[in-house]
Amino acid sequence: MSKKTKLTASIGDQTLRLLTLLMAISVLVLMFWMGWQMFQSAGPSIDKFGFGFITGRVWDPVKEQFGALPFIYGTLMTSLLALLIATPIGLGVAIFLNEMAVTKVRMVVAFLVEMLAAIPSVVYGLWGIFILAPWLRETIQPALAKWFGFLPLFQGTPLGFGMLAGGLILAIMILPTIAAISGEVMAAVPNEQREAALALGATKWEMIRIAVLPYAKSGILGGIMLGLGRALGETMAVTMLIGNRPDILPSLFAPAYSMAAVIANEFTEATYDLYLSALVEIGLILFGITLILNVFARLLVWSVARGPKGGIS
Amino acid sequence: MGHSLSVRNLEAWYGSNKTLKGINMEIAPNQVTAIIGPSGCGKSTFVRCINRMHETLPGTKVKGEILLDEESIYDRDPVALRKMVGMVFQKANPFPSMSIYENVVAGLRLNGMKNKQTLHASAEKSLRMAALWDEVKDRLNYSGMSLSGGQQQRLCIARALAVEPSVLLMDEPASALDPIATTHIEELIRQLKENYTILIVTHNMQQAARIADSTAFFLNGELVEHGPTSEIFTNPNDKRTEDYITGRFG
């Protein structure tokens, strides 16, 4: 573009450019401002415990002892568990709906899956308390203990409430996200790609494996990462099911605690400044972990999407 | 070696739309047969019936019989059939996540071929047949998408050839290409007929005249006329064929 045409660009376009730029900047400003404010409020706790806050395993408001590790552990473990369960199922749902099901079935099931995403998390929590937890306690956990009891993961008293219940409810909650986004990116795969595979003598599964999934992989990863984001921050349902005990135990049956849950539970009872500031610091850490995981996820999507040399991504 | 095809009373539907209304046609082995006709005449549907690709779309239906070397294609497993009847599409469709090399051997890998030397030999052979080897031999691990449009189409031809089919279906393979790339592809088709039975759909009559041994003219889902290319273009039997090739419609 020459200088002249630039100068004569319409006032409207320039205004639009400025306005959208301002909006884009406002998001950044908001993020940094939030981070800064939390950092300030967490000041007393950061001054007192330093790095030990992150590695500390004791959370005792009565003795003014605050360590965040149990909560970090609980959040990461439940989210990981949720991803491990929801990713294969979500992908399976998406593959079935896009590549196998006839249109009528696809429409009904896709609608139901989307409905899952619309259910408020407190309802999930209630369902978890009255149905999931008792079922885990009476059926699933004894069975797991019987068959896989040699693993530390499946040892201890079957309580129902605990890490497993928290992870499972998260899995159910992020399943629609993963299924819907994977489904959409699979639907966006050009039909020529499918036909290219079929014409080479691919079976349906081989077609999905060589033509559909590779084409959609960066979008699928994006969906999984969105699911992870939701799992990390989910508060209500997890609080209702995780058992709320700040311990680091290897067993999935044991009660645990998550960062979001401790903030929600204890914020109103934080009776002195240090307590409050410790809770804010947990919020700051959650903020940081979410940020880091998202950056990491971006990098992962890039490196996966790049493919062989000279390609377009 | 190429196989002969014999089509009997072939009817095909897209939903309630009948696109083929009873086609009878004999296709000789090791020849290039061109299918010409105006848009919507059913020529694409016709070739897509031969590797049973038409049936993969929802709401489609096929009736009639197609014999590949005296054996009905409907008695064969479609997956196995498509290994015998390769296809090249209108739009070049290399797999974007695969390198040039991986694209070519994709079909062989589907057949369970794992031996690296065999794969490599086959990739070179197919790329040479597709007249692409010299252009890509130094960058086989580059993405297939790094090639130009014409090269991508030749890559797709190489990919189809690597499976060693006996029939090659080409659905307007050069319609999205520039004249130079088109010349490459046509040259290639002329050479390939030594080993393959080739069916090519084209809306370009000059192209049919240049490369085809026999030409079939389709109109509104019917086969109007099929004969040696020279005859179709110089002395057609049917008035409609004459009107079409002289440019009076279509």
Short mmCIF file of C-alpha atoms in Angstrom, two decimals, chain A residues 2-312:
data_model
loop_
_atom_site.label_atom_id
_atom_site.label_comp_id
_atom_site.label_asym_id
_atom_site.label_seq_id
_atom_site.Cartn_x
_atom_site.Cartn_y
_atom_site.Cartn_z
CA SER A 2 1.40 3.40 -0.92
CA LYS A 3 1.53 6.30 1.47
CA LYS A 4 -1.09 8.18 -0.44
CA THR A 5 -3.77 5.51 -0.18
CA LYS A 6 -2.98 5.13 3.50
CA LEU A 7 -3.60 8.80 4.11
CA THR A 8 -6.87 8.75 2.26
CA ALA A 9 -8.17 5.71 4.13
CA SER A 10 -11.61 6.63 5.39
CA ILE A 11 -12.15 8.19 8.79
CA GLY A 12 -14.59 5.37 9.56
CA ASP A 13 -11.96 2.68 9.10
CA GLN A 14 -9.47 4.59 11.22
CA THR A 15 -11.98 4.99 14.00
CA LEU A 16 -12.84 1.31 13.83
CA ARG A 17 -9.17 0.44 14.02
CA LEU A 18 -8.66 2.66 17.05
CA LEU A 19 -11.78 1.40 18.81
CA THR A 20 -10.99 -2.28 18.32
CA LEU A 21 -7.39 -1.65 19.35
CA LEU A 22 -8.62 -0.04 22.57
CA MET A 23 -10.86 -3.01 23.27
CA ALA A 24 -8.02 -5.42 22.65
CA ILE A 25 -5.77 -3.47 24.99
CA SER A 26 -8.44 -3.29 27.67
CA VAL A 27 -8.38 -7.08 27.97
CA LEU A 28 -4.65 -7.02 28.56
CA VAL A 29 -4.91 -4.17 31.03
CA LEU A 30 -7.65 -5.94 32.93
CA MET A 31 -5.57 -9.07 33.20
CA PHE A 32 -2.45 -7.31 34.43
CA TRP A 33 -4.49 -5.17 36.78
CA MET A 34 -6.15 -8.23 38.31
CA GLY A 35 -2.81 -9.94 38.70
CA TRP A 36 -1.27 -6.85 40.27
CA GLN A 37 -4.16 -6.35 42.69
CA MET A 38 -4.04 -9.95 43.80
CA PHE A 39 -0.30 -9.70 44.21
CA GLN A 40 -0.79 -6.63 46.42
CA SER A 41 -3.51 -8.22 48.55
CA ALA A 42 -1.44 -11.37 48.92
CA GLY A 43 1.46 -9.23 50.16
CA PRO A 44 1.34 -10.12 53.87
CA SER A 45 1.22 -13.84 53.12
CA ILE A 46 3.99 -13.61 50.52
CA ASP A 47 6.17 -11.62 52.97
CA LYS A 48 5.63 -14.06 55.80
CA PHE A 49 5.92 -17.43 54.02
CA GLY A 50 7.83 -16.60 50.85
CA PHE A 51 8.30 -19.53 48.52
CA GLY A 52 7.46 -21.87 51.41
CA PHE A 53 3.80 -21.07 50.82
CA ILE A 54 3.82 -23.13 47.64
CA THR A 55 5.69 -26.06 49.14
CA GLY A 56 4.02 -25.92 52.56
CA ARG A 57 1.75 -28.85 53.38
CA VAL A 58 0.14 -27.52 56.54
CA TRP A 59 -3.01 -25.41 56.40
CA ASP A 60 -3.93 -24.46 59.95
CA PRO A 61 -5.69 -21.10 60.33
CA VAL A 62 -5.80 -21.50 64.12
CA LYS A 63 -1.99 -21.63 64.33
CA GLU A 64 -1.65 -19.12 61.48
CA GLN A 65 0.15 -21.72 59.38
CA PHE A 66 -0.56 -21.59 55.66
CA GLY A 67 0.80 -23.88 52.94
CA ALA A 68 -0.85 -24.26 49.56
CA LEU A 69 0.59 -27.53 48.31
CA PRO A 70 -2.42 -29.74 49.21
CA PHE A 71 -4.70 -27.46 47.21
CA ILE A 72 -2.37 -27.29 44.22
CA TYR A 73 -2.09 -31.06 44.33
CA GLY A 74 -5.86 -31.49 44.59
CA THR A 75 -6.59 -29.14 41.72
CA LEU A 76 -3.99 -30.66 39.40
CA MET A 77 -4.90 -34.26 40.25
CA THR A 78 -8.66 -33.85 39.84
CA SER A 79 -8.15 -31.97 36.58
CA LEU A 80 -5.75 -34.57 35.27
CA LEU A 81 -8.14 -37.36 36.23
CA ALA A 82 -10.97 -35.52 34.52
CA LEU A 83 -8.93 -35.11 31.33
CA LEU A 84 -7.90 -38.76 31.32
CA ILE A 85 -11.51 -39.85 31.53
CA ALA A 86 -13.20 -37.18 29.43
CA THR A 87 -10.77 -37.02 26.49
CA PRO A 88 -11.28 -40.53 25.09
CA ILE A 89 -15.02 -40.45 25.75
CA GLY A 90 -15.42 -36.96 24.31
CA LEU A 91 -13.45 -37.93 21.20
CA GLY A 92 -15.52 -41.08 20.88
CA VAL A 93 -18.73 -39.08 21.07
CA ALA A 94 -17.45 -36.65 18.45
CA ILE A 95 -16.32 -39.43 16.11
CA PHE A 96 -19.61 -41.27 16.48
CA LEU A 97 -21.70 -38.19 15.86
CA ASN A 98 -19.68 -36.95 12.90
CA GLU A 99 -18.60 -40.07 11.13
CA MET A 100 -20.99 -42.84 12.11
CA ALA A 101 -24.42 -41.61 13.14
CA VAL A 102 -27.24 -40.87 10.73
CA THR A 103 -28.42 -37.27 10.70
CA LYS A 104 -31.40 -37.76 13.01
CA VAL A 105 -29.40 -39.51 15.71
CA ARG A 106 -26.64 -36.95 15.35
CA MET A 107 -29.00 -34.05 15.89
CA VAL A 108 -30.63 -35.55 18.97
CA VAL A 109 -27.43 -36.71 20.63
CA ALA A 110 -25.54 -33.51 19.81
CA PHE A 111 -28.35 -31.54 21.42
CA LEU A 112 -28.25 -33.72 24.54
CA VAL A 113 -24.48 -33.36 24.78
CA GLU A 114 -24.83 -29.59 24.57
CA MET A 115 -27.50 -29.76 27.26
CA LEU A 116 -24.92 -31.36 29.55
CA ALA A 117 -22.86 -28.19 29.27
CA ALA A 118 -25.80 -26.02 30.22
CA ILE A 119 -26.53 -27.71 33.55
CA PRO A 120 -25.44 -25.44 36.45
CA SER A 121 -22.52 -26.84 38.39
CA VAL A 122 -24.40 -26.81 41.69
CA VAL A 123 -26.85 -29.28 40.15
CA TYR A 124 -23.94 -31.51 39.18
CA GLY A 125 -22.77 -31.19 42.78
CA LEU A 126 -26.13 -32.25 44.17
CA TRP A 127 -26.34 -35.18 41.81
CA GLY A 128 -22.82 -36.08 42.88
CA ILE A 129 -23.70 -36.00 46.58
CA PHE A 130 -26.85 -38.07 46.33
CA ILE A 131 -26.04 -40.47 43.52
CA LEU A 132 -22.41 -40.48 42.42
CA ALA A 133 -20.78 -40.56 45.87
CA PRO A 134 -22.96 -43.35 47.31
CA TRP A 135 -22.50 -45.36 44.12
CA LEU A 136 -18.74 -44.93 44.31
CA ARG A 137 -18.72 -45.85 47.99
CA GLU A 138 -20.84 -48.96 47.67
CA THR A 139 -20.02 -50.34 44.24
CA ILE A 140 -17.12 -48.84 42.36
CA GLN A 141 -14.54 -48.25 45.06
CA PRO A 142 -14.89 -51.72 46.67
CA ALA A 143 -14.55 -53.25 43.20
CA LEU A 144 -11.50 -51.13 42.36
CA ALA A 145 -9.99 -51.99 45.74
CA LYS A 146 -10.60 -55.67 45.08
CA TRP A 147 -9.04 -55.81 41.61
CA PHE A 148 -6.47 -53.03 41.74
CA GLY A 149 -5.94 -52.75 45.48
CA PHE A 150 -2.22 -53.46 45.06
CA LEU A 151 -1.88 -49.94 43.61
CA PRO A 152 -1.64 -47.16 46.19
CA LEU A 153 -4.15 -45.26 44.05
CA PHE A 154 -6.94 -47.61 45.06
CA GLN A 155 -6.21 -48.21 48.73
CA GLY A 156 -7.98 -47.02 51.85
CA THR A 157 -11.54 -46.77 53.09
CA PRO A 158 -14.13 -46.30 50.36
CA LEU A 159 -15.72 -43.00 51.39
CA GLY A 160 -17.36 -41.98 48.17
CA PHE A 161 -16.40 -38.37 48.66
CA GLY A 162 -12.83 -37.62 47.67
CA MET A 163 -10.42 -37.23 44.79
CA LEU A 164 -12.14 -39.82 42.61
CA ALA A 165 -15.58 -38.25 43.03
CA GLY A 166 -14.16 -34.78 42.30
CA GLY A 167 -12.32 -36.00 39.21
CA LEU A 168 -15.34 -37.90 37.92
CA ILE A 169 -17.73 -34.99 38.28
CA LEU A 170 -15.20 -32.78 36.50
CA ALA A 171 -14.91 -35.36 33.74
CA ILE A 172 -18.66 -35.29 33.22
CA MET A 173 -18.65 -31.51 33.22
CA ILE A 174 -15.87 -31.07 30.66
CA LEU A 175 -17.04 -33.93 28.44
CA PRO A 176 -19.49 -31.76 26.46
CA THR A 177 -16.79 -29.14 25.88
CA ILE A 178 -14.38 -31.67 24.47
CA ALA A 179 -17.06 -33.49 22.48
CA ALA A 180 -18.61 -30.33 21.04
CA ILE A 181 -15.35 -28.69 19.99
CA SER A 182 -13.84 -31.89 18.62
CA GLY A 183 -17.08 -32.49 16.77
CA GLU A 184 -17.02 -29.06 15.22
CA VAL A 185 -13.44 -29.32 14.01
CA MET A 186 -14.13 -32.79 12.62
CA ALA A 187 -17.15 -31.44 10.79
CA ALA A 188 -14.86 -28.80 9.30
CA VAL A 189 -12.58 -31.44 7.75
CA PRO A 190 -13.19 -31.22 3.98
CA ASN A 191 -14.95 -34.22 2.55
CA GLU A 192 -12.19 -34.49 -0.09
CA GLN A 193 -9.87 -35.60 2.70
CA ARG A 194 -12.20 -38.43 3.69
CA GLU A 195 -12.66 -39.47 0.07
CA ALA A 196 -8.90 -39.39 -0.49
CA ALA A 197 -8.51 -41.97 2.25
CA LEU A 198 -11.48 -44.08 1.19
CA ALA A 199 -10.30 -44.12 -2.43
CA LEU A 200 -7.00 -45.63 -1.27
CA GLY A 201 -8.89 -48.51 0.27
CA ALA A 202 -9.17 -47.25 3.81
CA THR A 203 -11.77 -48.66 6.16
CA LYS A 204 -13.92 -46.24 8.09
CA TRP A 205 -11.60 -46.33 11.08
CA GLU A 206 -8.51 -45.97 8.89
CA MET A 207 -10.15 -43.00 7.20
CA ILE A 208 -10.74 -41.39 10.59
CA ARG A 209 -7.19 -42.18 11.66
CA ILE A 210 -5.31 -40.92 8.59
CA ALA A 211 -7.62 -38.21 7.25
CA VAL A 212 -9.95 -36.86 9.91
CA LEU A 213 -8.00 -36.87 13.18
CA PRO A 214 -4.70 -35.48 11.81
CA TYR A 215 -6.55 -32.71 10.02
CA ALA A 216 -8.50 -31.83 13.14
CA LYS A 217 -5.82 -32.43 15.72
CA SER A 218 -4.96 -28.86 16.61
CA GLY A 219 -8.63 -28.05 17.06
CA ILE A 220 -9.15 -31.17 19.16
CA LEU A 221 -6.19 -30.22 21.34
CA GLY A 222 -7.71 -26.78 21.70
CA GLY A 223 -10.95 -28.37 22.87
CA ILE A 224 -9.11 -30.49 25.41
CA MET A 225 -7.31 -27.42 26.69
CA LEU A 226 -10.58 -25.53 27.05
CA GLY A 227 -11.86 -28.50 29.03
CA LEU A 228 -8.75 -28.39 31.19
CA GLY A 229 -9.31 -24.69 31.79
CA ARG A 230 -12.82 -25.37 32.94
CA ALA A 231 -11.68 -28.22 35.19
CA LEU A 232 -8.98 -26.14 36.87
CA GLY A 233 -11.34 -23.36 37.80
CA GLU A 234 -14.49 -25.33 38.53
CA THR A 235 -15.50 -24.61 42.11
CA MET A 236 -18.96 -25.58 43.26
CA ALA A 237 -19.34 -29.19 42.14
CA VAL A 238 -15.80 -30.04 43.23
CA THR A 239 -16.28 -28.44 46.64
CA MET A 240 -19.37 -30.54 47.16
CA LEU A 241 -17.61 -33.81 46.34
CA ILE A 242 -13.88 -33.65 46.96
CA GLY A 243 -14.10 -34.07 50.72
CA ASN A 244 -12.44 -30.75 51.59
CA ARG A 245 -9.48 -32.02 53.58
CA PRO A 246 -6.12 -30.34 52.92
CA ASP A 247 -4.03 -33.51 52.78
CA ILE A 248 -1.79 -35.01 50.13
CA LEU A 249 -2.64 -38.68 50.00
CA PRO A 250 -1.80 -41.04 47.17
CA SER A 251 -5.17 -42.78 47.19
CA LEU A 252 -7.93 -41.59 44.88
CA PHE A 253 -10.42 -42.70 47.55
CA ALA A 254 -9.05 -40.22 50.07
CA PRO A 255 -10.59 -36.80 50.57
CA ALA A 256 -8.66 -33.87 49.14
CA TYR A 257 -9.11 -30.18 48.51
CA SER A 258 -8.78 -27.89 45.53
CA MET A 259 -7.65 -24.27 45.21
CA ALA A 260 -10.98 -22.98 43.99
CA ALA A 261 -12.80 -24.94 46.70
CA VAL A 262 -10.75 -23.59 49.60
CA ILE A 263 -11.21 -20.02 48.44
CA ALA A 264 -14.97 -20.44 48.16
CA ASN A 265 -15.28 -22.29 51.47
CA GLU A 266 -13.08 -20.19 53.69
CA PHE A 267 -13.31 -16.70 52.29
CA THR A 268 -16.20 -15.71 54.55
CA GLU A 269 -14.53 -17.10 57.65
CA ALA A 270 -11.15 -15.53 57.06
CA THR A 271 -11.16 -13.51 60.26
CA TYR A 272 -7.73 -11.92 60.13
CA ASP A 273 -5.61 -10.26 57.46
CA LEU A 274 -2.98 -12.96 57.05
CA TYR A 275 -5.67 -15.62 56.57
CA LEU A 276 -7.39 -13.50 53.94
CA SER A 277 -4.13 -12.73 52.23
CA ALA A 278 -3.20 -16.43 52.16
CA LEU A 279 -6.48 -17.17 50.38
CA VAL A 280 -5.80 -14.41 47.86
CA GLU A 281 -2.35 -15.88 47.29
CA ILE A 282 -3.98 -19.21 46.48
CA GLY A 283 -6.10 -17.32 43.99
CA LEU A 284 -2.95 -15.81 42.53
CA ILE A 285 -1.36 -19.24 42.20
CA LEU A 286 -4.48 -20.60 40.49
CA PHE A 287 -4.34 -17.63 38.14
CA GLY A 288 -0.67 -18.32 37.43
CA ILE A 289 -1.15 -22.05 36.88
CA THR A 290 -4.02 -21.44 34.49
CA LEU A 291 -1.89 -18.93 32.60
CA ILE A 292 1.15 -21.19 32.41
CA LEU A 293 -0.91 -24.20 31.33
CA ASN A 294 -2.56 -22.13 28.63
CA VAL A 295 0.76 -20.90 27.29
CA PHE A 296 2.03 -24.46 27.36
CA ALA A 297 -1.12 -25.63 25.58
CA ARG A 298 -0.64 -22.98 22.87
CA LEU A 299 2.91 -24.15 22.29
CA LEU A 300 1.72 -27.74 22.13
CA VAL A 301 -0.95 -26.89 19.58
CA TRP A 302 1.61 -25.03 17.48
CA SER A 303 4.17 -27.78 17.54
CA VAL A 304 1.56 -30.41 16.70
CA ALA A 305 -0.09 -28.34 14.00
CA ARG A 306 3.16 -27.55 12.25
CA GLY A 307 3.54 -30.98 10.71
CA PRO A 308 6.18 -31.61 8.07
CA LYS A 309 8.40 -28.87 6.68
CA GLY A 310 6.95 -26.35 4.27
CA GLY A 311 3.40 -26.99 5.32
CA ILE A 312 0.77 -24.46 6.21
#
